[in-house]
Amino acid sequence: MKSDPKSYLLFQRAKEAIPGGVNSPVRAAKAVGQDPLFIDRGQGCRIYDMEGRGYIDYVCSWGPLILGHRHPAVIEAIEKALLRGTSFGAPIDLEVELAEMIIDAVDSVEMVRMVNSGTEATMSAIRAARAYTGRDGIIKFDGCYHGHSDSLLVAAGSGVATLNIPGSPGVPESVVQHTYSLSYNDPEAFAEKMAEKGDEIAAVIVEPVAGNMGMVPPDPDFLAALRKETEKHGVVLIFDEVMSGFRVSYGGAQELYGVSPDLSCFGKIVGGGMPVGAYGGKKEIMEQIAPKGPVYQAGTLSGNPLAMAAGIAALKQISMPGFYENLEETSARLGNGLARLVERLGIQATVNRVGSMLGLFFAPGLVSNFEQAKASDTEKFAAFYRGMLERGIYLPAAQFEVIFVSSAHEMADIDETLSAAEDVMAGLQDTAGET
Ligand SMILES: *Cc1c(COP(=O)(O)O)cnc(C)c1O
């Protein structure tokens, strides 16, 4: 399917001016054999392309927009902040307020530093952990994505998985030699590695709910094993909650699963749709950060007024009673509806879901790690994606991403989506029969 004519022309220009025509790889929609749609505007759960055609949006800016587009409280907060100025490079009240809100929301966080992206948050947390332990080693897990900093681009998910880039050219061997990547949800392999290397490891970093190899829930034993082994070896446990934080529960995945890390990383939702990241945790680790301590980490626009205002407004909305219960209802309707559909139509697919994070894998069995995720039929996903797009449903343009439900999605939107999915899947069945 060709995108609308205006998007097509813009993309031709973009490809000359910007590598691949996009400022972040998955947006190019290459994996689903599609040119990207250029978006004119969004409202609620819908986005509109340059020709004014509307779509129900399940990308939600890849996670941040848990309230949907242009939530009035967020817009109002940004407008108010805008009247004061866009940036001062000096401390402001809003930074303190958001920091306190994060500390109140997340039990394990005693102190927090704001940055501008999830990538910065994880990169800085790793630096803090290395300084704190005086060690270099890092353990991560296959298919988990922690942003694009050098030491974390090993066996990574998201666009790295979609584009099949093993590490990345431009990352020195000497940097990644300290990074070990193990299988997700395999506590035995992890315990073995820790027995062998534990005393050289500064940090274990994990997505406590994995959302960058598609949606893969953690085995509770797995998270518990991470906590137990890291404690035993004096290793800093980092939960990368850039996606799961404020998404699966107000206190993050750590609250949902009852496992408490030493450091946590945030982003996405915590910026209310503006560019933000944050990392925080135990005071004794965080107090090493400059200017309190010697570990250097800085940012010209960190704690930006507009971003702080948007984040505060978003957290105020989602901390209201009943917010997550309502979101669970619509999300469950979508997840259960899709699961019933694939079963009834005999399609080889599996649906994973934790709260408003969903994964639909065209895979032969259950998906609980990257190996199993990679067994998915990505051609079939691409066909499903294109069919849904034609019917006005905007899904993430790759098998290895998450379908996000926002509080702006209503039951009627979910039902419209399910009826489109039924249509498209019935067609997939036909083509499966032909080949
Ligand atoms: C999105 C994401 C990041 C990177 O955040 P950016 O703001 O894109 O740099 C890191 N970790 C996880 C788990 C993410 O989902």
JSON list of N, CA and C in Angstrom, two decimals, residues 156-184:
[
{"chain": "A", "resi": 156, "resn": "ALA", "atom": "N", "xyz": [20.53, -6.25, 21.18]},
{"chain": "A", "resi": 156, "resn": "ALA", "atom": "CA", "xyz": [19.46, -5.34, 21.63]},
{"chain": "A", "resi": 156, "resn": "ALA", "atom": "C", "xyz": [18.18, -5.55, 20.85]},
{"chain": "A", "resi": 157, "resn": "GLY", "atom": "N", "xyz": [17.08, -5.12, 21.44]},
{"chain": "A", "resi": 157, "resn": "GLY", "atom": "CA", "xyz": [15.78, -5.22, 20.80]},
{"chain": "A", "resi": 157, "resn": "GLY", "atom": "C", "xyz": [15.42, -3.97, 20.03]},
{"chain": "A", "resi": 158, "resn": "SER", "atom": "N", "xyz": [14.12, -3.73, 19.88]},
{"chain": "A", "resi": 158, "resn": "SER", "atom": "CA", "xyz": [13.56, -2.60, 19.15]},
{"chain": "A", "resi": 158, "resn": "SER", "atom": "C", "xyz": [14.08, -2.56, 17.71]},
{"chain": "A", "resi": 159, "resn": "GLY", "atom": "N", "xyz": [14.46, -1.37, 17.23]},
{"chain": "A", "resi": 159, "resn": "GLY", "atom": "CA", "xyz": [14.91, -1.23, 15.85]},
{"chain": "A", "resi": 159, "resn": "GLY", "atom": "C", "xyz": [16.13, -2.08, 15.54]},
{"chain": "A", "resi": 160, "resn": "VAL", "atom": "N", "xyz": [16.95, -2.36, 16.55]},
{"chain": "A", "resi": 160, "resn": "VAL", "atom": "CA", "xyz": [18.12, -3.20, 16.32]},
{"chain": "A", "resi": 160, "resn": "VAL", "atom": "C", "xyz": [17.67, -4.61, 15.96]},
{"chain": "A", "resi": 161, "resn": "ALA", "atom": "N", "xyz": [16.62, -5.10, 16.62]},
{"chain": "A", "resi": 161, "resn": "ALA", "atom": "CA", "xyz": [16.09, -6.43, 16.33]},
{"chain": "A", "resi": 161, "resn": "ALA", "atom": "C", "xyz": [15.39, -6.42, 14.97]},
{"chain": "A", "resi": 162, "resn": "THR", "atom": "N", "xyz": [14.60, -5.38, 14.73]},
{"chain": "A", "resi": 162, "resn": "THR", "atom": "CA", "xyz": [13.84, -5.30, 13.49]},
{"chain": "A", "resi": 162, "resn": "THR", "atom": "C", "xyz": [14.75, -5.25, 12.28]},
{"chain": "A", "resi": 163, "resn": "LEU", "atom": "N", "xyz": [15.84, -4.49, 12.39]},
{"chain": "A", "resi": 163, "resn": "LEU", "atom": "CA", "xyz": [16.74, -4.33, 11.26]},
{"chain": "A", "resi": 163, "resn": "LEU", "atom": "C", "xyz": [17.80, -5.42, 11.24]},
{"chain": "A", "resi": 164, "resn": "ASN", "atom": "N", "xyz": [17.78, -6.31, 12.26]},
{"chain": "A", "resi": 164, "resn": "ASN", "atom": "CA", "xyz": [18.73, -7.41, 12.32]},
{"chain": "A", "resi": 164, "resn": "ASN", "atom": "C", "xyz": [20.19, -6.96, 12.37]},
{"chain": "A", "resi": 165, "resn": "ILE", "atom": "N", "xyz": [20.46, -5.94, 13.15]},
{"chain": "A", "resi": 165, "resn": "ILE", "atom": "CA", "xyz": [21.83, -5.47, 13.34]},
{"chain": "A", "resi": 165, "resn": "ILE", "atom": "C", "xyz": [22.34, -6.15, 14.60]},
{"chain": "A", "resi": 166, "resn": "PRO", "atom": "N", "xyz": [23.42, -6.94, 14.53]},
{"chain": "A", "resi": 166, "resn": "PRO", "atom": "CA", "xyz": [23.84, -7.70, 15.71]},
{"chain": "A", "resi": 166, "resn": "PRO", "atom": "C", "xyz": [24.30, -6.81, 16.85]},
{"chain": "A", "resi": 167, "resn": "GLY", "atom": "N", "xyz": [25.18, -5.92, 16.63]},
{"chain": "A", "resi": 167, "resn": "GLY", "atom": "CA", "xyz": [25.58, -4.94, 17.62]},
{"chain": "A", "resi": 167, "resn": "GLY", "atom": "C", "xyz": [25.38, -3.67, 16.87]},
{"chain": "A", "resi": 168, "resn": "SER", "atom": "N", "xyz": [26.43, -2.96, 16.56]},
{"chain": "A", "resi": 168, "resn": "SER", "atom": "CA", "xyz": [26.33, -1.88, 15.61]},
{"chain": "A", "resi": 168, "resn": "SER", "atom": "C", "xyz": [27.73, -1.51, 15.18]},
{"chain": "A", "resi": 169, "resn": "PRO", "atom": "N", "xyz": [27.95, -1.27, 13.89]},
{"chain": "A", "resi": 169, "resn": "PRO", "atom": "CA", "xyz": [29.24, -0.71, 13.49]},
{"chain": "A", "resi": 169, "resn": "PRO", "atom": "C", "xyz": [29.42, 0.62, 14.21]},
{"chain": "A", "resi": 170, "resn": "GLY", "atom": "N", "xyz": [30.66, 0.94, 14.51]},
{"chain": "A", "resi": 170, "resn": "GLY", "atom": "CA", "xyz": [30.91, 2.21, 15.19]},
{"chain": "A", "resi": 170, "resn": "GLY", "atom": "C", "xyz": [31.00, 2.05, 16.69]},
{"chain": "A", "resi": 171, "resn": "VAL", "atom": "N", "xyz": [30.69, 0.86, 17.19]},
{"chain": "A", "resi": 171, "resn": "VAL", "atom": "CA", "xyz": [30.84, 0.61, 18.62]},
{"chain": "A", "resi": 171, "resn": "VAL", "atom": "C", "xyz": [32.13, -0.19, 18.81]},
{"chain": "A", "resi": 172, "resn": "PRO", "atom": "N", "xyz": [33.11, 0.38, 19.52]},
{"chain": "A", "resi": 172, "resn": "PRO", "atom": "CA", "xyz": [34.40, -0.32, 19.66]},
{"chain": "A", "resi": 172, "resn": "PRO", "atom": "C", "xyz": [34.25, -1.64, 20.42]},
{"chain": "A", "resi": 173, "resn": "GLU", "atom": "N", "xyz": [34.96, -2.63, 19.95]},
{"chain": "A", "resi": 173, "resn": "GLU", "atom": "CA", "xyz": [35.03, -3.94, 20.62]},
{"chain": "A", "resi": 173, "resn": "GLU", "atom": "C", "xyz": [35.43, -3.75, 22.08]},
{"chain": "A", "resi": 174, "resn": "SER", "atom": "N", "xyz": [36.35, -2.80, 22.32]},
{"chain": "A", "resi": 174, "resn": "SER", "atom": "CA", "xyz": [36.87, -2.60, 23.68]},
{"chain": "A", "resi": 174, "resn": "SER", "atom": "C", "xyz": [35.77, -2.11, 24.63]},
{"chain": "A", "resi": 175, "resn": "VAL", "atom": "N", "xyz": [34.73, -1.52, 24.08]},
{"chain": "A", "resi": 175, "resn": "VAL", "atom": "CA", "xyz": [33.64, -1.04, 24.94]},
{"chain": "A", "resi": 175, "resn": "VAL", "atom": "C", "xyz": [32.68, -2.18, 25.27]},
{"chain": "A", "resi": 176, "resn": "VAL", "atom": "N", "xyz": [32.33, -2.97, 24.24]},
{"chain": "A", "resi": 176, "resn": "VAL", "atom": "CA", "xyz": [31.34, -4.02, 24.49]},
{"chain": "A", "resi": 176, "resn": "VAL", "atom": "C", "xyz": [31.94, -5.28, 25.11]},
{"chain": "A", "resi": 177, "resn": "GLN", "atom": "N", "xyz": [33.26, -5.33, 25.23]},
{"chain": "A", "resi": 177, "resn": "GLN", "atom": "CA", "xyz": [33.87, -6.53, 25.83]},
{"chain": "A", "resi": 177, "resn": "GLN", "atom": "C", "xyz": [33.45, -6.69, 27.29]},
{"chain": "A", "resi": 178, "resn": "HIS", "atom": "N", "xyz": [32.96, -5.61, 27.88]},
{"chain": "A", "resi": 178, "resn": "HIS", "atom": "CA", "xyz": [32.53, -5.69, 29.28]},
{"chain": "A", "resi": 178, "resn": "HIS", "atom": "C", "xyz": [31.05, -6.04, 29.41]},
{"chain": "A", "resi": 179, "resn": "THR", "atom": "N", "xyz": [30.34, -6.16, 28.27]},
{"chain": "A", "resi": 179, "resn": "THR", "atom": "CA", "xyz": [28.89, -6.40, 28.31]},
{"chain": "A", "resi": 179, "resn": "THR", "atom": "C", "xyz": [28.58, -7.85, 27.98]},
{"chain": "A", "resi": 180, "resn": "TYR", "atom": "N", "xyz": [27.88, -8.51, 28.86]},
{"chain": "A", "resi": 180, "resn": "TYR", "atom": "CA", "xyz": [27.43, -9.88, 28.60]},
{"chain": "A", "resi": 180, "resn": "TYR", "atom": "C", "xyz": [25.93, -9.84, 28.39]},
{"chain": "A", "resi": 181, "resn": "SER", "atom": "N", "xyz": [25.45, -10.55, 27.37]},
{"chain": "A", "resi": 181, "resn": "SER", "atom": "CA", "xyz": [24.01, -10.60, 27.15]},
{"chain": "A", "resi": 181, "resn": "SER", "atom": "C", "xyz": [23.52, -12.03, 27.31]},
{"chain": "A", "resi": 182, "resn": "LEU", "atom": "N", "xyz": [22.56, -12.22, 28.19]},
{"chain": "A", "resi": 182, "resn": "LEU", "atom": "CA", "xyz": [22.04, -13.56, 28.50]},
{"chain": "A", "resi": 182, "resn": "LEU", "atom": "C", "xyz": [20.58, -13.66, 28.09]},
{"chain": "A", "resi": 183, "resn": "SER", "atom": "N", "xyz": [20.07, -14.89, 28.12]},
{"chain": "A", "resi": 183, "resn": "SER", "atom": "CA", "xyz": [18.69, -15.11, 27.71]},
{"chain": "A", "resi": 183, "resn": "SER", "atom": "C", "xyz": [17.71, -14.59, 28.79]},
{"chain": "A", "resi": 184, "resn": "TYR", "atom": "N", "xyz": [16.67, -13.90, 28.33]},
{"chain": "A", "resi": 184, "resn": "TYR", "atom": "CA", "xyz": [15.63, -13.36, 29.23]},
{"chain": "A", "resi": 184, "resn": "TYR", "atom": "C", "xyz": [14.84, -14.52, 29.82]}
]
